């Protein structure tokens, strides 16, 4: 057991982390590069920067978008807050970073982390339920849309049990192993799934705006490539 | 030229005979990706689409049909699936592992129907946390479809006349007929308002070259009289080019390739008459296409002014004088998606209407969140889908209009007006009048004295370069300030809540 644990916490974790970071950096780099290329080629270089920044900002803290489906929006919001804060600011995690790399930052009080963890777990379940109940999201949902929130909940459930041994019906070590392994797998999945929105999200409004900034002669070049120049309409 | 009906709309016979469409579709898609700039958005959307369903509630069509195929994200996924499979690195690999999707003729047919059920109004974009622009995907998908011949016949026939025909306009109005119409409009203006207003042709060096939707010359006499009246009353230097007098650009609806050519044709005409600015008439998509002049011409293309922006500015400057009497009927305003969705023109028309109407009412939601009339994206020209347009696609708009109880719906867009009229007819609201903003403005312009010497002489060919107002009637009304007398009607308010 301890060898497994050692493996999951050590080499596997670092590999997964590196895979995620490199994958995300690659996606970010490609997106930025491509954005710059689109801009360079665009005939109209006048970008509505203010609007793009406003729209991006409004979705980073999307309270004003809650609207009619606010229960769903609120669940999503809570889920995101927890999923971002707990892994980074849990006291136990901060301590691991300090021990491993010698860097450290302020941690959340444990009672806050526990509350957030419980909220994440509840929100993950609620997300899946809401998706299954609401007509539109049910119609759109792919396997991964159901499995991802549930899978994300696994390290939170196991982490909660590790932190509170009195609530844990299982032995500590296997629980910890599940916790670390599921987290490793998640890190791997980030660049490969829609989870990559964690890095691309702030760019999406810009990307949508850029798409309307065509190169001036794209149309005639397409005609040329397809051998349709001079062809009557 | 009856063709067997394969889609909800008619396409030309040749399109139905085309063989090997999947290969051609992919070739066209590849060429468009290579020369265009769409892959950035497609890559991002394909990676991140959350399939959360938020956008569903913002689309007037899905709200009406409740049919999963009408969910914006579902429609965009049709093209994204093709993109993932054939144009993303991981596509072929995933196809091998998970068994893949293959583009077929039937799949192209599915897209052909789906992408003409969406009006590309872009209302849904504002509700997507990931900023996915389904109007953009529809725009692109229609271009690729067009390259395999899938174009509604109503659109392609008009474009053929505009680009390859003799008249160079979508309504095939020959120049002599156009001039007759203008003469007739001048006479009308004289008879009703006792004012002599000419429609100037080919006046070299004019500040504004006028491009309405050419169909206005056939269907919207009052709008055009209002346009001429505003230009006359403000002593503007303007002209109509005799080689090209059509602002319509259906390229926006189905092909950037076509859009590029039409924009060039328009700018060439401005150059031919040595004009300085493009003055767009009351037409939403013509305005949005003209805003693409820098896209195709670069920063040195002529600036674009929308006729409402012009009128608004003249009112603010006190150069356009209004009579003290106001329009007594209750009036509401429909925002054309193409000018309002990103907030470019939303306030000017309202300020004008509030200044000239005694009972102005907002419909909710409005401005950037307004519902499409149901005829956007060129669908209004497709007569064979009228029942669909005025049914599910326009139901929301019909409700909105009904809720205001207004007698007049104003919309500064040729397409919106046609659709709104049919919508009112088909939804038991025959009593509602649909008109342009300049139609109303015309009724309250103070031309000065009763003779016709309002802004007078400058119109006879040699237009006053300074565009100084020469109106002699400045004293009569004290000028209804646009901003000053904003008397908002019953429900005047900020943007309505989104649905
Ligand atoms: S662009 Fe308009 S019509 Fe098309 S899916 Fe979005 S809201 Fe619906
Ligand atoms: S709101 Fe955006 S992510 Fe959600 S279903 Fe619609 S398009 Fe997809």
PDB file of N, CA and C in Angstrom, chain A residues 26-27 31 34-35 38 41 43-44 51 55 59 65 69 72-73 131 135-137 139-140 142 145 194 197 200-201 204-205 207-208 211-212 214-223 225-226 228 232-233, chain B residues 31-32 35-41 44-45 47-54 56 62 66 68 71 74 89 122 125-131 133 136 147 160 164 256-257 260-261 288 292 294-296 342:
ATOM      1  N   UNK A  26       0.579  24.967 -23.536  1.00  0.00           N
ATOM      2  CA  UNK A  26       0.535  24.786 -24.984  1.00  0.00           C
ATOM      3  C   UNK A  26      -0.752  25.366 -25.562  1.00  0.00           C
ATOM      4  N   UNK A  27      -1.876  25.032 -24.916  1.00  0.00           N
ATOM      5  CA  UNK A  27      -3.148  25.547 -25.433  1.00  0.00           C
ATOM      6  C   UNK A  27      -3.210  27.062 -25.350  1.00  0.00           C
ATOM      7  N   UNK A  31      -3.393  29.446 -28.586  1.00  0.00           N
ATOM      8  CA  UNK A  31      -4.530  30.358 -28.723  1.00  0.00           C
ATOM      9  C   UNK A  31      -4.055  31.800 -28.867  1.00  0.00           C
ATOM     10  N   UNK A  34      -2.420  32.209 -32.264  1.00  0.00           N
ATOM     11  CA  UNK A  34      -3.425  32.238 -33.331  1.00  0.00           C
ATOM     12  C   UNK A  34      -4.210  33.554 -33.287  1.00  0.00           C
ATOM     13  N   UNK A  35      -4.489  34.041 -32.075  1.00  0.00           N
ATOM     14  CA  UNK A  35      -5.194  35.316 -31.952  1.00  0.00           C
ATOM     15  C   UNK A  35      -4.365  36.427 -32.604  1.00  0.00           C
ATOM     16  N   UNK A  38      -4.548  36.080 -36.356  1.00  0.00           N
ATOM     17  CA  UNK A  38      -5.822  36.570 -36.886  1.00  0.00           C
ATOM     18  C   UNK A  38      -5.795  38.095 -36.934  1.00  0.00           C
ATOM     19  N   UNK A  41      -3.650  39.421 -39.758  1.00  0.00           N
ATOM     20  CA  UNK A  41      -4.214  39.250 -41.097  1.00  0.00           C
ATOM     21  C   UNK A  41      -5.512  40.021 -41.299  1.00  0.00           C
ATOM     22  N   UNK A  43      -8.397  42.645 -41.897  1.00  0.00           N
ATOM     23  CA  UNK A  43      -8.495  43.913 -42.602  1.00  0.00           C
ATOM     24  C   UNK A  43      -8.889  45.014 -41.633  1.00  0.00           C
ATOM     25  N   UNK A  44      -9.803  44.690 -40.741  1.00  0.00           N
ATOM     26  CA  UNK A  44     -10.293  45.668 -39.780  1.00  0.00           C
ATOM     27  C   UNK A  44      -9.577  45.456 -38.449  1.00  0.00           C
ATOM     28  N   UNK A  51     -15.604  46.574 -24.879  1.00  0.00           N
ATOM     29  CA  UNK A  51     -16.704  45.617 -24.804  1.00  0.00           C
ATOM     30  C   UNK A  51     -16.180  44.220 -24.471  1.00  0.00           C
ATOM     31  N   UNK A  55     -17.241  42.159 -21.212  1.00  0.00           N
ATOM     32  CA  UNK A  55     -17.909  40.860 -21.295  1.00  0.00           C
ATOM     33  C   UNK A  55     -17.108  39.792 -20.562  1.00  0.00           C
ATOM     34  N   UNK A  59     -18.249  37.648 -16.983  1.00  0.00           N
ATOM     35  CA  UNK A  59     -18.382  36.195 -16.834  1.00  0.00           C
ATOM     36  C   UNK A  59     -17.431  35.629 -15.793  1.00  0.00           C
ATOM     37  N   UNK A  65     -25.445  37.313 -14.522  1.00  0.00           N
ATOM     38  CA  UNK A  65     -25.975  36.438 -15.571  1.00  0.00           C
ATOM     39  C   UNK A  65     -26.883  35.341 -15.015  1.00  0.00           C
ATOM     40  N   UNK A  69     -32.523  30.807 -14.664  1.00  0.00           N
ATOM     41  CA  UNK A  69     -32.051  29.489 -14.214  1.00  0.00           C
ATOM     42  C   UNK A  69     -31.062  29.656 -13.066  1.00  0.00           C
ATOM     43  N   UNK A  72     -29.375  26.660 -11.112  1.00  0.00           N
ATOM     44  CA  UNK A  72     -28.302  26.008 -11.856  1.00  0.00           C
ATOM     45  C   UNK A  72     -27.046  26.875 -11.846  1.00  0.00           C
ATOM     46  N   UNK A  73     -27.246  28.180 -12.089  1.00  0.00           N
ATOM     47  CA  UNK A  73     -26.105  29.087 -12.132  1.00  0.00           C
ATOM     48  C   UNK A  73     -25.409  29.145 -10.779  1.00  0.00           C
ATOM     49  N   UNK A 131     -28.662  18.648 -14.678  1.00  0.00           N
ATOM     50  CA  UNK A 131     -28.462  18.375 -16.094  1.00  0.00           C
ATOM     51  C   UNK A 131     -29.461  17.336 -16.597  1.00  0.00           C
ATOM     52  N   UNK A 135     -34.486  20.138 -19.525  1.00  0.00           N
ATOM     53  CA  UNK A 135     -34.698  19.598 -20.852  1.00  0.00           C
ATOM     54  C   UNK A 135     -33.523  19.853 -21.805  1.00  0.00           C
ATOM     55  N   UNK A 136     -33.071  21.103 -21.838  1.00  0.00           N
ATOM     56  CA  UNK A 136     -32.050  21.453 -22.830  1.00  0.00           C
ATOM     57  C   UNK A 136     -30.725  20.775 -22.516  1.00  0.00           C
ATOM     58  N   UNK A 137     -30.298  20.851 -21.243  1.00  0.00           N
ATOM     59  CA  UNK A 137     -28.994  20.277 -20.934  1.00  0.00           C
ATOM     60  C   UNK A 137     -29.037  18.749 -21.011  1.00  0.00           C
ATOM     61  N   UNK A 139     -30.729  17.130 -23.245  1.00  0.00           N
ATOM     62  CA  UNK A 139     -30.605  16.828 -24.670  1.00  0.00           C
ATOM     63  C   UNK A 139     -29.170  16.978 -25.153  1.00  0.00           C
ATOM     64  N   UNK A 140     -28.452  17.934 -24.567  1.00  0.00           N
ATOM     65  CA  UNK A 140     -27.100  18.213 -25.043  1.00  0.00           C
ATOM     66  C   UNK A 140     -26.051  17.302 -24.415  1.00  0.00           C
ATOM     67  N   UNK A 142     -23.331  14.940 -22.979  1.00  0.00           N
ATOM     68  CA  UNK A 142     -22.569  13.784 -23.429  1.00  0.00           C
ATOM     69  C   UNK A 142     -22.169  12.989 -22.195  1.00  0.00           C
ATOM     70  N   UNK A 145     -20.104  14.887 -19.822  1.00  0.00           N
ATOM     71  CA  UNK A 145     -20.717  15.978 -19.073  1.00  0.00           C
ATOM     72  C   UNK A 145     -21.300  15.487 -17.745  1.00  0.00           C
ATOM     73  N   UNK A 194     -12.988  19.254 -21.687  1.00  0.00           N
ATOM     74  CA  UNK A 194     -13.489  20.633 -21.606  1.00  0.00           C
ATOM     75  C   UNK A 194     -12.957  21.349 -20.373  1.00  0.00           C
ATOM     76  N   UNK A 197     -10.995  24.680 -20.152  1.00  0.00           N
ATOM     77  CA  UNK A 197     -11.523  26.050 -20.051  1.00  0.00           C
ATOM     78  C   UNK A 197     -10.908  26.788 -18.869  1.00  0.00           C
ATOM     79  N   UNK A 200      -8.395  28.681 -20.870  1.00  0.00           N
ATOM     80  CA  UNK A 200      -8.849  29.411 -22.067  1.00  0.00           C
ATOM     81  C   UNK A 200     -10.019  30.350 -21.795  1.00  0.00           C
ATOM     82  N   UNK A 201     -10.668  30.113 -20.658  1.00  0.00           N
ATOM     83  CA  UNK A 201     -11.884  30.864 -20.373  1.00  0.00           C
ATOM     84  C   UNK A 201     -11.746  32.384 -20.535  1.00  0.00           C
ATOM     85  N   UNK A 204     -12.131  33.628 -24.232  1.00  0.00           N
ATOM     86  CA  UNK A 204     -13.188  33.227 -25.162  1.00  0.00           C
ATOM     87  C   UNK A 204     -13.930  34.406 -25.783  1.00  0.00           C
ATOM     88  N   UNK A 205     -14.167  35.452 -25.015  1.00  0.00           N
ATOM     89  CA  UNK A 205     -14.885  36.597 -25.586  1.00  0.00           C
ATOM     90  C   UNK A 205     -14.040  37.240 -26.687  1.00  0.00           C
ATOM     91  N   UNK A 207     -11.775  35.717 -28.474  1.00  0.00           N
ATOM     92  CA  UNK A 207     -11.750  34.790 -29.609  1.00  0.00           C
ATOM     93  C   UNK A 207     -12.994  34.960 -30.478  1.00  0.00           C
ATOM     94  N   UNK A 208     -14.161  35.063 -29.833  1.00  0.00           N
ATOM     95  CA  UNK A 208     -15.395  35.219 -30.600  1.00  0.00           C
ATOM     96  C   UNK A 208     -15.395  36.537 -31.361  1.00  0.00           C
ATOM     97  N   UNK A 211     -13.052  36.400 -34.461  1.00  0.00           N
ATOM     98  CA  UNK A 211     -13.513  35.581 -35.580  1.00  0.00           C
ATOM     99  C   UNK A 211     -14.226  36.413 -36.642  1.00  0.00           C
ATOM    100  N   UNK A 212     -14.752  37.568 -36.260  1.00  0.00           N
ATOM    101  CA  UNK A 212     -15.441  38.430 -37.236  1.00  0.00           C
ATOM    102  C   UNK A 212     -14.464  39.345 -37.965  1.00  0.00           C
ATOM    103  N   UNK A 214     -12.165  39.162 -40.458  1.00  0.00           N
ATOM    104  CA  UNK A 214     -11.645  38.308 -41.536  1.00  0.00           C
ATOM    105  C   UNK A 214     -10.444  38.945 -42.221  1.00  0.00           C
ATOM    106  N   UNK A 215      -9.624  38.105 -42.853  1.00  0.00           N
ATOM    107  CA  UNK A 215      -8.622  38.667 -43.766  1.00  0.00           C
ATOM    108  C   UNK A 215      -9.361  39.282 -44.963  1.00  0.00           C
ATOM    109  N   UNK A 216      -8.851  40.369 -45.503  1.00  0.00           N
ATOM    110  CA  UNK A 216      -9.593  41.083 -46.539  1.00  0.00           C
ATOM    111  C   UNK A 216      -9.889  40.251 -47.788  1.00  0.00           C
ATOM    112  N   UNK A 217      -8.991  39.337 -48.134  1.00  0.00           N
ATOM    113  CA  UNK A 217      -9.171  38.641 -49.403  1.00  0.00           C
ATOM    114  C   UNK A 217      -9.430  37.152 -49.212  1.00  0.00           C
ATOM    115  N   UNK A 218      -9.881  36.774 -48.020  1.00  0.00           N
ATOM    116  CA  UNK A 218     -10.120  35.350 -47.776  1.00  0.00           C
ATOM    117  C   UNK A 218     -11.075  34.775 -48.817  1.00  0.00           C
ATOM    118  N   UNK A 219     -12.111  35.546 -49.147  1.00  0.00           N
ATOM    119  CA  UNK A 219     -13.109  35.059 -50.093  1.00  0.00           C
ATOM    120  C   UNK A 219     -12.519  34.770 -51.458  1.00  0.00           C
ATOM    121  N   UNK A 220     -11.770  35.732 -51.981  1.00  0.00           N
ATOM    122  CA  UNK A 220     -11.222  35.496 -53.323  1.00  0.00           C
ATOM    123  C   UNK A 220     -10.191  34.376 -53.315  1.00  0.00           C
ATOM    124  N   UNK A 221      -9.458  34.255 -52.216  1.00  0.00           N
ATOM    125  CA  UNK A 221      -8.492  33.156 -52.152  1.00  0.00           C
ATOM    126  C   UNK A 221      -9.184  31.796 -52.097  1.00  0.00           C
ATOM    127  N   UNK A 222     -10.285  31.753 -51.377  1.00  0.00           N
ATOM    128  CA  UNK A 222     -11.043  30.501 -51.341  1.00  0.00           C
ATOM    129  C   UNK A 222     -11.512  30.162 -52.754  1.00  0.00           C
ATOM    130  N   UNK A 223     -12.007  31.174 -53.450  1.00  0.00           N
ATOM    131  CA  UNK A 223     -12.469  30.946 -54.826  1.00  0.00           C
ATOM    132  C   UNK A 223     -11.328  30.399 -55.681  1.00  0.00           C
ATOM    133  N   UNK A 225      -8.582  28.778 -54.658  1.00  0.00           N
ATOM    134  CA  UNK A 225      -8.255  27.408 -54.255  1.00  0.00           C
ATOM    135  C   UNK A 225      -9.255  26.401 -54.805  1.00  0.00           C
ATOM    136  N   UNK A 226     -10.528  26.790 -54.830  1.00  0.00           N
ATOM    137  CA  UNK A 226     -11.549  25.853 -55.283  1.00  0.00           C
ATOM    138  C   UNK A 226     -11.742  25.913 -56.798  1.00  0.00           C
ATOM    139  N   UNK A 228     -12.832  28.424 -58.504  1.00  0.00           N
ATOM    140  CA  UNK A 228     -14.123  29.032 -58.829  1.00  0.00           C
ATOM    141  C   UNK A 228     -14.011  30.508 -59.182  1.00  0.00           C
ATOM    142  N   UNK A 232     -19.620  32.394 -62.727  1.00  0.00           N
ATOM    143  CA  UNK A 232     -20.810  33.216 -62.451  1.00  0.00           C
ATOM    144  C   UNK A 232     -21.507  32.745 -61.179  1.00  0.00           C
ATOM    145  N   UNK A 233     -22.213  33.676 -60.559  1.00  0.00           N
ATOM    146  CA  UNK A 233     -22.918  33.360 -59.309  1.00  0.00           C
ATOM    147  C   UNK A 233     -23.926  32.242 -59.558  1.00  0.00           C
TER     148      UNK A 233
ATOM    149  N   UNK B  31     -10.493  24.926 -47.499  1.00  0.00           N
ATOM    150  CA  UNK B  31     -10.041  26.171 -48.138  1.00  0.00           C
ATOM    151  C   UNK B  31     -10.423  27.375 -47.287  1.00  0.00           C
ATOM    152  N   UNK B  32     -11.626  27.322 -46.734  1.00  0.00           N
ATOM    153  CA  UNK B  32     -12.090  28.444 -45.915  1.00  0.00           C
ATOM    154  C   UNK B  32     -11.244  28.558 -44.648  1.00  0.00           C
ATOM    155  N   UNK B  35      -7.709  30.014 -45.651  1.00  0.00           N
ATOM    156  CA  UNK B  35      -7.598  31.428 -46.023  1.00  0.00           C
ATOM    157  C   UNK B  35      -8.313  32.363 -45.055  1.00  0.00           C
ATOM    158  N   UNK B  36      -9.258  31.807 -44.300  1.00  0.00           N
ATOM    159  CA  UNK B  36     -10.006  32.648 -43.377  1.00  0.00           C
ATOM    160  C   UNK B  36      -9.407  32.617 -41.982  1.00  0.00           C
ATOM    161  N   UNK B  37     -10.159  33.093 -41.027  1.00  0.00           N
ATOM    162  CA  UNK B  37      -9.660  33.136 -39.650  1.00  0.00           C
ATOM    163  C   UNK B  37     -10.609  32.439 -38.687  1.00  0.00           C
ATOM    164  N   UNK B  38     -11.331  31.458 -39.201  1.00  0.00           N
ATOM    165  CA  UNK B  38     -12.347  30.840 -38.352  1.00  0.00           C
ATOM    166  C   UNK B  38     -11.799  29.768 -37.418  1.00  0.00           C
ATOM    167  N   UNK B  39     -10.604  29.243 -37.737  1.00  0.00           N
ATOM    168  CA  UNK B  39     -10.157  28.088 -36.949  1.00  0.00           C
ATOM    169  C   UNK B  39      -9.901  28.425 -35.486  1.00  0.00           C
ATOM    170  N   UNK B  40      -9.539  29.681 -35.206  1.00  0.00           N
ATOM    171  CA  UNK B  40      -9.320  30.062 -33.812  1.00  0.00           C
ATOM    172  C   UNK B  40     -10.590  29.826 -32.990  1.00  0.00           C
ATOM    173  N   UNK B  41     -11.695  30.351 -33.492  1.00  0.00           N
ATOM    174  CA  UNK B  41     -12.952  30.189 -32.757  1.00  0.00           C
ATOM    175  C   UNK B  41     -13.371  28.719 -32.727  1.00  0.00           C
ATOM    176  N   UNK B  44     -11.353  26.725 -30.223  1.00  0.00           N
ATOM    177  CA  UNK B  44     -11.728  27.053 -28.847  1.00  0.00           C
ATOM    178  C   UNK B  44     -13.087  26.451 -28.499  1.00  0.00           C
ATOM    179  N   UNK B  45     -14.054  26.622 -29.397  1.00  0.00           N
ATOM    180  CA  UNK B  45     -15.390  26.085 -29.117  1.00  0.00           C
ATOM    181  C   UNK B  45     -15.345  24.557 -29.021  1.00  0.00           C
ATOM    182  N   UNK B  47     -13.018  22.625 -28.139  1.00  0.00           N
ATOM    183  CA  UNK B  47     -12.373  22.148 -26.916  1.00  0.00           C
ATOM    184  C   UNK B  47     -13.258  22.324 -25.698  1.00  0.00           C
ATOM    185  N   UNK B  48     -13.949  23.464 -25.643  1.00  0.00           N
ATOM    186  CA  UNK B  48     -14.503  23.840 -24.350  1.00  0.00           C
ATOM    187  C   UNK B  48     -16.009  23.746 -24.206  1.00  0.00           C
ATOM    188  N   UNK B  49     -16.712  23.614 -25.301  1.00  0.00           N
ATOM    189  CA  UNK B  49     -18.169  23.638 -25.227  1.00  0.00           C
ATOM    190  C   UNK B  49     -18.667  22.860 -24.019  1.00  0.00           C
ATOM    191  N   UNK B  50     -19.415  23.551 -23.158  1.00  0.00           N
ATOM    192  CA  UNK B  50     -19.798  22.932 -21.887  1.00  0.00           C
ATOM    193  C   UNK B  50     -21.119  22.192 -21.975  1.00  0.00           C
ATOM    194  N   UNK B  51     -21.870  22.445 -23.036  1.00  0.00           N
ATOM    195  CA  UNK B  51     -23.172  21.783 -23.216  1.00  0.00           C
ATOM    196  C   UNK B  51     -24.075  21.976 -21.995  1.00  0.00           C
ATOM    197  N   UNK B  52     -24.030  23.195 -21.461  1.00  0.00           N
ATOM    198  CA  UNK B  52     -24.791  23.456 -20.245  1.00  0.00           C
ATOM    199  C   UNK B  52     -26.254  23.768 -20.529  1.00  0.00           C
ATOM    200  N   UNK B  53     -26.549  24.173 -21.751  1.00  0.00           N
ATOM    201  CA  UNK B  53     -27.942  24.423 -22.107  1.00  0.00           C
ATOM    202  C   UNK B  53     -28.445  25.817 -21.764  1.00  0.00           C
ATOM    203  N   UNK B  54     -27.589  26.659 -21.239  1.00  0.00           N
ATOM    204  CA  UNK B  54     -28.023  28.023 -20.892  1.00  0.00           C
ATOM    205  C   UNK B  54     -28.540  28.780 -22.104  1.00  0.00           C
ATOM    206  N   UNK B  56     -30.145  27.811 -24.561  1.00  0.00           N
ATOM    207  CA  UNK B  56     -31.436  27.380 -25.103  1.00  0.00           C
ATOM    208  C   UNK B  56     -32.532  28.399 -24.808  1.00  0.00           C
ATOM    209  N   UNK B  62     -36.065  28.035 -30.013  1.00  0.00           N
ATOM    210  CA  UNK B  62     -36.164  26.925 -29.066  1.00  0.00           C
ATOM    211  C   UNK B  62     -37.278  27.175 -28.057  1.00  0.00           C
ATOM    212  N   UNK B  66     -39.263  24.046 -28.430  1.00  0.00           N
ATOM    213  CA  UNK B  66     -38.816  23.110 -27.407  1.00  0.00           C
ATOM    214  C   UNK B  66     -38.136  21.888 -28.004  1.00  0.00           C
ATOM    215  N   UNK B  68     -35.062  19.806 -29.252  1.00  0.00           N
ATOM    216  CA  UNK B  68     -33.616  19.809 -29.000  1.00  0.00           C
ATOM    217  C   UNK B  68     -32.791  20.220 -30.216  1.00  0.00           C
ATOM    218  N   UNK B  71     -31.747  23.884 -30.137  1.00  0.00           N
ATOM    219  CA  UNK B  71     -30.876  24.469 -29.117  1.00  0.00           C
ATOM    220  C   UNK B  71     -29.631  25.001 -29.827  1.00  0.00           C
ATOM    221  N   UNK B  74     -26.605  22.847 -29.833  1.00  0.00           N
ATOM    222  CA  UNK B  74     -26.783  21.622 -30.607  1.00  0.00           C
ATOM    223  C   UNK B  74     -26.536  21.889 -32.089  1.00  0.00           C
ATOM    224  N   UNK B  89      -6.194  17.862 -34.854  1.00  0.00           N
ATOM    225  CA  UNK B  89      -5.169  16.817 -34.835  1.00  0.00           C
ATOM    226  C   UNK B  89      -5.681  15.503 -34.278  1.00  0.00           C
ATOM    227  N   UNK B 122     -27.671  36.199 -33.035  1.00  0.00           N
ATOM    228  CA  UNK B 122     -26.632  36.262 -32.000  1.00  0.00           C
ATOM    229  C   UNK B 122     -27.161  36.638 -30.619  1.00  0.00           C
ATOM    230  N   UNK B 125     -25.551  34.448 -27.853  1.00  0.00           N
ATOM    231  CA  UNK B 125     -24.142  34.582 -27.482  1.00  0.00           C
ATOM    232  C   UNK B 125     -23.980  35.159 -26.079  1.00  0.00           C
ATOM    233  N   UNK B 126     -24.841  36.112 -25.765  1.00  0.00           N
ATOM    234  CA  UNK B 126     -24.700  36.797 -24.475  1.00  0.00           C
ATOM    235  C   UNK B 126     -24.992  35.878 -23.299  1.00  0.00           C
ATOM    236  N   UNK B 127     -25.606  34.718 -23.551  1.00  0.00           N
ATOM    237  CA  UNK B 127     -25.944  33.863 -22.420  1.00  0.00           C
ATOM    238  C   UNK B 127     -24.980  32.692 -22.275  1.00  0.00           C
ATOM    239  N   UNK B 128     -24.030  32.591 -23.181  1.00  0.00           N
ATOM    240  CA  UNK B 128     -23.093  31.467 -23.097  1.00  0.00           C
ATOM    241  C   UNK B 128     -21.895  31.868 -22.245  1.00  0.00           C
ATOM    242  N   UNK B 129     -21.663  31.142 -21.147  1.00  0.00           N
ATOM    243  CA  UNK B 129     -20.530  31.490 -20.290  1.00  0.00           C
ATOM    244  C   UNK B 129     -19.208  31.440 -21.054  1.00  0.00           C
ATOM    245  N   UNK B 130     -19.168  30.615 -22.093  1.00  0.00           N
ATOM    246  CA  UNK B 130     -17.928  30.460 -22.839  1.00  0.00           C
ATOM    247  C   UNK B 130     -17.888  31.369 -24.056  1.00  0.00           C
ATOM    248  N   UNK B 131     -18.869  32.232 -24.171  1.00  0.00           N
ATOM    249  CA  UNK B 131     -18.847  33.226 -25.243  1.00  0.00           C
ATOM    250  C   UNK B 131     -19.013  32.635 -26.628  1.00  0.00           C
ATOM    251  N   UNK B 133     -20.312  31.986 -30.069  1.00  0.00           N
ATOM    252  CA  UNK B 133     -21.125  32.822 -30.934  1.00  0.00           C
ATOM    253  C   UNK B 133     -21.773  31.938 -32.000  1.00  0.00           C
ATOM    254  N   UNK B 136     -22.055  33.231 -35.448  1.00  0.00           N
ATOM    255  CA  UNK B 136     -20.821  33.067 -36.225  1.00  0.00           C
ATOM    256  C   UNK B 136     -20.767  31.676 -36.851  1.00  0.00           C
ATOM    257  N   UNK B 147     -20.869  26.558 -50.824  1.00  0.00           N
ATOM    258  CA  UNK B 147     -19.873  26.058 -51.775  1.00  0.00           C
ATOM    259  C   UNK B 147     -20.263  24.703 -52.357  1.00  0.00           C
ATOM    260  N   UNK B 160     -27.142  37.197 -57.817  1.00  0.00           N
ATOM    261  CA  UNK B 160     -26.732  37.050 -59.217  1.00  0.00           C
ATOM    262  C   UNK B 160     -27.001  38.348 -59.972  1.00  0.00           C
ATOM    263  N   UNK B 164     -23.747  39.989 -61.199  1.00  0.00           N
ATOM    264  CA  UNK B 164     -23.521  39.652 -62.601  1.00  0.00           C
ATOM    265  C   UNK B 164     -24.579  40.231 -63.533  1.00  0.00           C
ATOM    266  N   UNK B 256     -18.840  34.755 -47.300  1.00  0.00           N
ATOM    267  CA  UNK B 256     -17.902  35.879 -47.217  1.00  0.00           C
ATOM    268  C   UNK B 256     -17.353  36.225 -48.597  1.00  0.00           C
ATOM    269  N   UNK B 257     -17.302  35.211 -49.444  1.00  0.00           N
ATOM    270  CA  UNK B 257     -16.783  35.410 -50.793  1.00  0.00           C
ATOM    271  C   UNK B 257     -17.673  36.405 -51.540  1.00  0.00           C
ATOM    272  N   UNK B 260     -17.566  39.940 -49.827  1.00  0.00           N
ATOM    273  CA  UNK B 260     -16.378  40.700 -50.237  1.00  0.00           C
ATOM    274  C   UNK B 260     -16.625  41.407 -51.573  1.00  0.00           C
ATOM    275  N   UNK B 261     -17.197  40.685 -52.529  1.00  0.00           N
ATOM    276  CA  UNK B 261     -17.415  41.283 -53.854  1.00  0.00           C
ATOM    277  C   UNK B 261     -18.426  42.424 -53.796  1.00  0.00           C
ATOM    278  N   UNK B 288     -24.613  46.576 -41.222  1.00  0.00           N
ATOM    279  CA  UNK B 288     -23.569  45.713 -40.672  1.00  0.00           C
ATOM    280  C   UNK B 288     -22.563  45.324 -41.758  1.00  0.00           C
ATOM    281  N   UNK B 292     -18.359  46.419 -42.405  1.00  0.00           N
ATOM    282  CA  UNK B 292     -17.259  45.528 -42.785  1.00  0.00           C
ATOM    283  C   UNK B 292     -16.391  46.122 -43.889  1.00  0.00           C
ATOM    284  N   UNK B 294     -13.949  48.263 -43.646  1.00  0.00           N
ATOM    285  CA  UNK B 294     -12.530  48.149 -43.273  1.00  0.00           C
ATOM    286  C   UNK B 294     -12.013  46.706 -43.390  1.00  0.00           C
ATOM    287  N   UNK B 295     -12.898  45.731 -43.147  1.00  0.00           N
ATOM    288  CA  UNK B 295     -12.484  44.334 -43.264  1.00  0.00           C
ATOM    289  C   UNK B 295     -11.958  44.052 -44.670  1.00  0.00           C
ATOM    290  N   UNK B 296     -12.684  44.525 -45.657  1.00  0.00           N
ATOM    291  CA  UNK B 296     -12.336  44.156 -47.024  1.00  0.00           C
ATOM    292  C   UNK B 296     -11.487  45.201 -47.739  1.00  0.00           C
ATOM    293  N   UNK B 342     -24.685  44.339 -30.711  1.00  0.00           N
ATOM    294  CA  UNK B 342     -23.475  44.686 -29.970  1.00  0.00           C
ATOM    295  C   UNK B 342     -23.533  46.126 -29.455  1.00  0.00           C
TER     296      UNK B 342
END
